[in-house]
Amino acid sequence: MQPGFFDVLKWKFASNRYAAAKKKKIRLKVIETRVEEIVSRGDSITYLGHATLWLRLAGCSILTDPVFGDIWPNIKRNTPFPFPAGALPPADIVLISHDHFDHLDRKSIRRLGTLPVYLVPLGYRDWFERVVPGATVLELDWLDTTVQKGIQFRLLPAQHWTRRNLIDSNRRLWGSWMIDTGSRRIFFCGDSGYFRGFGEFGEKYGPFDAAILPIAMNEPRWFMQAMHMDTAEAIQVFRQLGAKVLIPEQWGTFDLTDELLDLPPKVYREEARKAGLTETEAPLIPHGGTWYFPGNE
């Protein structure tokens, strides 16, 4: 679902109804993450910003799409990373959903080094060999599984695309991840437009204890719809997966699309209310905030 060149030009040169409001600095809440407390309280999900989440599952430390700083000199991180420099606990597993720069960051991967096992879609091994020589990198096709640290990881299809330069469009695969500890099942979306596959995932692999789904990066809809679900669609996916809890991702960190940084949380709360979801089912976790699985809190 890669956008066409002229569609990109149309978007970039079109007027943005939020342009004036974007001139004002927006500050969002950041919670100082206390590593020792999180580790001591059992299984949890911590929102670190954008698509970077820290999962503690069955004693295993898992990072998704790690981006710790700015994407480019001209694309700054608007909300600080919740950890002080060097305080992030070592990761056992790193999950990559796709190769876009806001999901696969060279500096962050180099910082993580060779300690984690990197689980990636097809086509990423050469990139990792250049960036972190000697790292353990396992490539998966859609529906493939691997077991690491006693946890099953399955790569699932997503409606998106890949590209890191002008000549490598869709040479690498993309996807979402299912994480199954045996007692808990989590869905991590990354980026995706809404498609019928979510219903199939729920029927075949559900129910899920938690679904990590994007609620931002989705305006203007005429341009983003095919590759980025909106909040109402995220709630629909949550229900189709049979999930108990919706964990929002991709909001409030980078200003990459038309909407204001603080708009997605407002839309999320309103859409959750209209859908009849409780705060227990649809919490809004601030940057650095942690959600604990029932029985751990």
Short mmCIF file of C-alpha atoms in Angstrom, two decimals:
data_model
loop_
_atom_site.label_atom_id
_atom_site.label_comp_id
_atom_site.label_asym_id
_atom_site.label_seq_id
_atom_site.Cartn_x
_atom_site.Cartn_y
_atom_site.Cartn_z
CA MET A 1 0.00 0.00 0.00
CA GLN A 2 2.81 2.38 -0.86
CA PRO A 3 1.55 5.87 -1.77
CA GLY A 4 2.23 7.15 -5.26
CA PHE A 5 4.71 9.94 -5.94
CA PHE A 6 2.05 12.42 -7.02
CA ASP A 7 -0.08 11.62 -3.99
CA VAL A 8 2.89 12.47 -1.78
CA LEU A 9 3.33 15.78 -3.60
CA LYS A 10 -0.37 16.53 -3.30
CA TRP A 11 -0.22 15.91 0.46
CA LYS A 12 2.93 17.93 1.03
CA PHE A 13 1.64 20.95 -0.89
CA ALA A 14 -1.92 20.80 0.42
CA SER A 15 -3.06 23.08 3.21
CA ASN A 16 -3.13 21.67 6.74
CA ARG A 17 -6.00 22.82 8.94
CA TYR A 18 -3.71 22.49 11.98
CA ALA A 19 -0.83 24.52 10.51
CA ALA A 20 -1.35 27.59 12.70
CA ALA A 21 -1.80 25.54 15.88
CA LYS A 22 1.38 23.59 15.13
CA LYS A 23 3.46 26.72 15.63
CA LYS A 24 2.82 26.42 19.36
CA LYS A 25 4.95 23.99 21.35
CA ILE A 26 2.91 21.11 22.74
CA ARG A 27 4.16 19.47 25.93
CA LEU A 28 2.89 16.06 26.91
CA LYS A 29 3.18 14.27 30.21
CA VAL A 30 6.24 12.08 30.73
CA ILE A 31 6.54 9.73 33.69
CA GLU A 32 10.00 9.02 35.03
CA THR A 33 10.29 5.28 34.58
CA ARG A 34 11.45 3.36 37.64
CA VAL A 35 13.10 0.25 36.31
CA GLU A 36 13.40 -1.61 39.60
CA GLU A 37 9.71 -1.21 40.37
CA ILE A 38 8.65 -2.40 36.92
CA VAL A 39 10.88 -5.48 37.09
CA SER A 40 9.72 -6.37 40.60
CA ARG A 41 6.00 -6.22 39.77
CA GLY A 42 5.89 -8.88 37.07
CA ASP A 43 4.50 -8.84 33.54
CA SER A 44 3.92 -5.37 32.13
CA ILE A 45 3.91 -3.07 29.09
CA THR A 46 5.65 0.34 29.25
CA TYR A 47 5.05 3.01 26.61
CA LEU A 48 8.36 4.64 25.66
CA GLY A 49 7.03 6.68 22.74
CA HIS A 50 5.88 6.13 19.16
CA ALA A 51 6.14 2.37 18.44
CA THR A 52 8.77 1.72 21.11
CA LEU A 53 7.39 -0.29 23.99
CA TRP A 54 9.12 -2.28 26.71
CA LEU A 55 7.43 -5.55 27.53
CA ARG A 56 8.29 -7.61 30.58
CA LEU A 57 6.90 -11.09 29.99
CA ALA A 58 7.79 -14.27 31.87
CA GLY A 59 11.04 -12.69 33.03
CA CYS A 60 11.98 -11.71 29.46
CA SER A 61 12.70 -8.13 28.39
CA ILE A 62 11.28 -7.31 24.94
CA LEU A 63 11.60 -4.05 22.97
CA THR A 64 9.49 -3.16 19.94
CA ASP A 65 10.73 -0.88 17.13
CA PRO A 66 13.33 0.90 19.30
CA VAL A 67 13.86 4.59 18.54
CA PHE A 68 15.50 6.39 21.46
CA GLY A 69 16.22 9.84 20.02
CA ASP A 70 15.60 12.02 16.96
CA ILE A 71 14.89 10.43 13.59
CA TRP A 72 16.73 13.04 11.53
CA PRO A 73 18.27 16.42 12.41
CA ASN A 74 15.09 18.00 11.06
CA ILE A 75 12.72 15.48 12.68
CA LYS A 76 13.13 15.92 16.40
CA ARG A 77 11.63 13.92 19.20
CA ASN A 78 8.94 16.17 20.67
CA THR A 79 8.47 14.18 23.88
CA PRO A 80 11.64 13.11 25.74
CA PHE A 81 12.59 9.48 26.06
CA PRO A 82 11.46 8.42 29.56
CA PHE A 83 14.75 6.77 30.58
CA PRO A 84 17.93 8.66 31.47
CA ALA A 85 20.83 7.85 29.17
CA GLY A 86 22.12 4.34 29.82
CA ALA A 87 19.31 3.39 32.20
CA LEU A 88 17.37 1.21 29.79
CA PRO A 89 17.61 -2.41 30.95
CA PRO A 90 19.27 -4.87 28.56
CA ALA A 91 16.81 -6.29 26.05
CA ASP A 92 16.58 -10.04 25.48
CA ILE A 93 14.45 -9.74 22.34
CA VAL A 94 13.97 -6.87 19.87
CA LEU A 95 11.00 -6.97 17.49
CA ILE A 96 11.06 -4.97 14.25
CA SER A 97 7.82 -4.41 12.34
CA HIS A 98 9.25 -2.69 9.24
CA ASP A 99 12.11 -0.56 7.96
CA HIS A 100 10.75 3.01 8.00
CA PHE A 101 13.04 5.38 9.88
CA ASP A 102 10.58 5.96 12.71
CA HIS A 103 10.59 2.20 13.40
CA LEU A 104 14.11 1.06 12.51
CA ASP A 105 16.77 3.47 13.76
CA ARG A 106 20.47 2.88 13.17
CA LYS A 107 21.71 4.71 16.29
CA SER A 108 19.27 2.93 18.57
CA ILE A 109 20.14 -0.50 17.18
CA ARG A 110 23.85 0.23 17.59
CA ARG A 111 23.19 1.28 21.18
CA LEU A 112 21.48 -2.06 21.84
CA GLY A 113 24.40 -3.89 20.26
CA THR A 114 24.77 -7.63 19.92
CA LEU A 115 23.17 -8.67 23.21
CA PRO A 116 19.52 -9.02 22.05
CA VAL A 117 18.11 -11.49 19.59
CA TYR A 118 16.61 -9.44 16.75
CA LEU A 119 13.40 -10.85 15.26
CA VAL A 120 12.71 -9.25 11.89
CA PRO A 121 10.68 -9.81 8.71
CA LEU A 122 12.41 -11.14 5.60
CA GLY A 123 15.11 -9.02 4.01
CA TYR A 124 16.79 -7.34 6.99
CA ARG A 125 19.81 -9.52 7.68
CA ASP A 126 22.23 -7.55 5.47
CA TRP A 127 21.23 -4.26 7.12
CA PHE A 128 21.84 -5.67 10.59
CA GLU A 129 25.16 -7.21 9.58
CA ARG A 130 26.34 -3.74 8.55
CA VAL A 131 25.00 -1.96 11.64
CA VAL A 132 25.65 -4.53 14.40
CA PRO A 133 28.09 -7.16 13.08
CA GLY A 134 27.81 -10.40 15.00
CA ALA A 135 24.26 -9.86 16.23
CA THR A 136 21.79 -12.75 16.21
CA VAL A 137 19.17 -11.89 13.60
CA LEU A 138 16.27 -14.20 12.79
CA GLU A 139 14.23 -13.43 9.67
CA LEU A 140 10.62 -14.59 9.52
CA ASP A 141 8.09 -14.74 6.72
CA TRP A 142 4.42 -14.06 7.40
CA LEU A 143 2.94 -16.73 9.70
CA ASP A 144 6.38 -18.10 10.62
CA THR A 145 7.11 -18.68 14.30
CA THR A 146 10.16 -18.89 16.52
CA VAL A 147 10.50 -19.69 20.21
CA GLN A 148 12.92 -17.55 22.21
CA LYS A 149 13.31 -17.64 25.99
CA GLY A 150 10.32 -19.98 26.12
CA ILE A 151 8.08 -17.44 24.34
CA GLN A 152 6.56 -17.97 20.89
CA PHE A 153 6.77 -15.10 18.40
CA ARG A 154 4.74 -15.17 15.19
CA LEU A 155 5.03 -12.64 12.33
CA LEU A 156 1.60 -11.72 10.99
CA PRO A 157 0.68 -9.78 7.83
CA ALA A 158 -0.01 -6.05 7.94
CA GLN A 159 -1.26 -3.59 5.33
CA HIS A 160 1.76 -1.35 4.92
CA TRP A 161 5.01 -1.09 2.90
CA THR A 162 8.77 -0.62 3.25
CA ARG A 163 11.43 1.74 1.95
CA ARG A 164 14.63 3.36 3.24
CA ASN A 165 15.84 4.99 0.03
CA LEU A 166 14.63 5.79 -3.46
CA ILE A 167 15.44 2.40 -4.98
CA ASP A 168 14.55 -0.22 -2.34
CA SER A 169 10.75 0.03 -2.17
CA ASN A 170 9.21 -3.15 -0.72
CA ARG A 171 12.44 -5.13 -0.95
CA ARG A 172 11.99 -5.96 2.72
CA LEU A 173 8.90 -7.46 4.29
CA TRP A 174 6.75 -5.78 6.97
CA GLY A 175 4.34 -7.14 9.53
CA SER A 176 2.82 -7.25 12.99
CA TRP A 177 3.81 -9.54 15.85
CA MET A 178 1.98 -12.02 18.05
CA ILE A 179 3.69 -12.84 21.33
CA ASP A 180 2.54 -15.95 23.22
CA THR A 181 4.01 -16.90 26.60
CA GLY A 182 1.61 -19.79 27.07
CA SER A 183 -0.34 -17.87 29.70
CA ARG A 184 -0.50 -14.49 27.95
CA ARG A 185 -1.01 -13.50 24.31
CA ILE A 186 -0.13 -10.02 23.03
CA PHE A 187 -0.58 -8.41 19.61
CA PHE A 188 1.84 -5.67 18.52
CA CYS A 189 0.71 -3.92 15.36
CA GLY A 190 3.43 -1.47 14.37
CA ASP A 191 1.98 0.28 11.28
CA SER A 192 -1.02 -0.93 9.32
CA GLY A 193 -4.11 0.22 7.55
CA TYR A 194 -7.29 -1.58 8.46
CA PHE A 195 -7.84 -4.83 6.53
CA ARG A 196 -9.81 -8.04 6.92
CA GLY A 197 -6.79 -9.92 8.23
CA PHE A 198 -7.42 -8.63 11.74
CA GLY A 199 -10.68 -10.55 11.93
CA GLU A 200 -8.88 -13.66 10.73
CA PHE A 201 -6.18 -13.20 13.39
CA GLY A 202 -8.85 -13.02 16.08
CA GLU A 203 -10.58 -16.15 14.83
CA LYS A 204 -7.38 -18.16 14.45
CA TYR A 205 -5.13 -16.90 17.26
CA GLY A 206 -7.37 -14.99 19.66
CA PRO A 207 -8.37 -14.04 22.20
CA PHE A 208 -5.52 -11.69 23.15
CA ASP A 209 -4.73 -10.37 26.60
CA ALA A 210 -3.53 -7.06 25.14
CA ALA A 211 -3.53 -5.44 21.70
CA ILE A 212 -0.97 -2.69 21.04
CA LEU A 213 -2.51 -0.59 18.29
CA PRO A 214 -1.74 2.79 16.65
CA ILE A 215 -4.05 5.76 17.28
CA ALA A 216 -2.08 8.48 15.45
CA MET A 217 -0.13 9.09 12.22
CA ASN A 218 -3.45 8.97 10.39
CA GLU A 219 -4.27 12.38 8.87
CA PRO A 220 -5.19 13.36 6.22
CA ARG A 221 -7.39 10.30 5.82
CA TRP A 222 -7.50 10.41 2.00
CA PHE A 223 -3.74 9.83 2.01
CA MET A 224 -3.16 7.77 5.16
CA GLN A 225 -6.15 5.44 5.23
CA ALA A 226 -4.63 2.56 3.28
CA MET A 227 -1.50 2.40 5.45
CA HIS A 228 -2.50 3.86 8.85
CA MET A 229 -5.68 2.94 10.71
CA ASP A 230 -7.53 5.66 12.60
CA THR A 231 -8.75 5.41 16.18
CA ALA A 232 -12.20 4.09 15.33
CA GLU A 233 -10.57 1.37 13.23
CA ALA A 234 -8.14 0.58 16.05
CA ILE A 235 -11.11 -0.04 18.34
CA GLN A 236 -12.66 -2.26 15.67
CA VAL A 237 -9.40 -4.23 15.44
CA PHE A 238 -9.30 -4.50 19.24
CA ARG A 239 -12.72 -6.12 19.19
CA GLN A 240 -11.97 -8.39 16.24
CA LEU A 241 -8.86 -9.68 18.00
CA GLY A 242 -10.93 -10.48 21.07
CA ALA A 243 -8.48 -8.48 23.18
CA LYS A 244 -9.05 -7.62 26.82
CA VAL A 245 -7.06 -4.37 26.77
CA LEU A 246 -6.17 -1.85 24.06
CA ILE A 247 -2.73 -0.27 24.53
CA PRO A 248 -2.37 2.83 22.27
CA GLU A 249 0.90 3.36 20.42
CA GLN A 250 2.46 5.85 17.99
CA TRP A 251 1.03 9.01 19.55
CA GLY A 252 2.63 12.16 20.92
CA THR A 253 6.28 11.54 20.03
CA PHE A 254 7.09 12.65 16.47
CA ASP A 255 5.29 15.25 14.37
CA LEU A 256 5.15 13.37 11.07
CA THR A 257 1.58 13.80 9.83
CA ASP A 258 -1.08 16.52 9.77
CA GLU A 259 -2.72 16.11 13.18
CA LEU A 260 -1.54 17.86 16.34
CA LEU A 261 0.52 15.82 18.79
CA ASP A 262 -2.08 16.13 21.54
CA LEU A 263 -5.10 15.40 19.33
CA PRO A 264 -4.93 11.57 19.16
CA PRO A 265 -5.38 11.08 22.95
CA LYS A 266 -8.49 13.29 22.86
CA VAL A 267 -9.92 11.42 19.88
CA TYR A 268 -9.06 8.11 21.54
CA ARG A 269 -10.92 8.95 24.75
CA GLU A 270 -13.97 10.11 22.79
CA GLU A 271 -14.02 7.09 20.46
CA ALA A 272 -13.56 4.72 23.41
CA ARG A 273 -16.47 6.41 25.20
CA LYS A 274 -18.70 6.13 22.12
CA ALA A 275 -17.74 2.46 21.79
CA GLY A 276 -18.68 1.80 25.41
CA LEU A 277 -15.15 0.86 26.47
CA THR A 278 -14.13 1.34 30.09
CA GLU A 279 -10.83 2.87 31.19
CA THR A 280 -9.79 -0.64 32.18
CA GLU A 281 -10.34 -1.85 28.62
CA ALA A 282 -8.92 1.26 26.94
CA PRO A 283 -6.33 2.92 29.18
CA LEU A 284 -4.23 5.83 27.92
CA ILE A 285 -0.67 5.19 29.06
CA PRO A 286 1.51 8.34 29.07
CA HIS A 287 5.11 8.32 27.91
CA GLY A 288 7.00 6.34 30.53
CA GLY A 289 3.78 4.93 31.97
CA THR A 290 3.37 1.22 32.66
CA TRP A 291 0.36 -1.06 32.41
CA TYR A 292 0.53 -4.20 34.54
CA PHE A 293 -1.22 -7.42 33.64
CA PRO A 294 -3.95 -8.36 36.13
CA GLY A 295 -2.45 -10.18 39.07
CA ASN A 296 0.79 -8.15 38.96
CA GLU A 297 -0.43 -4.72 40.00
#
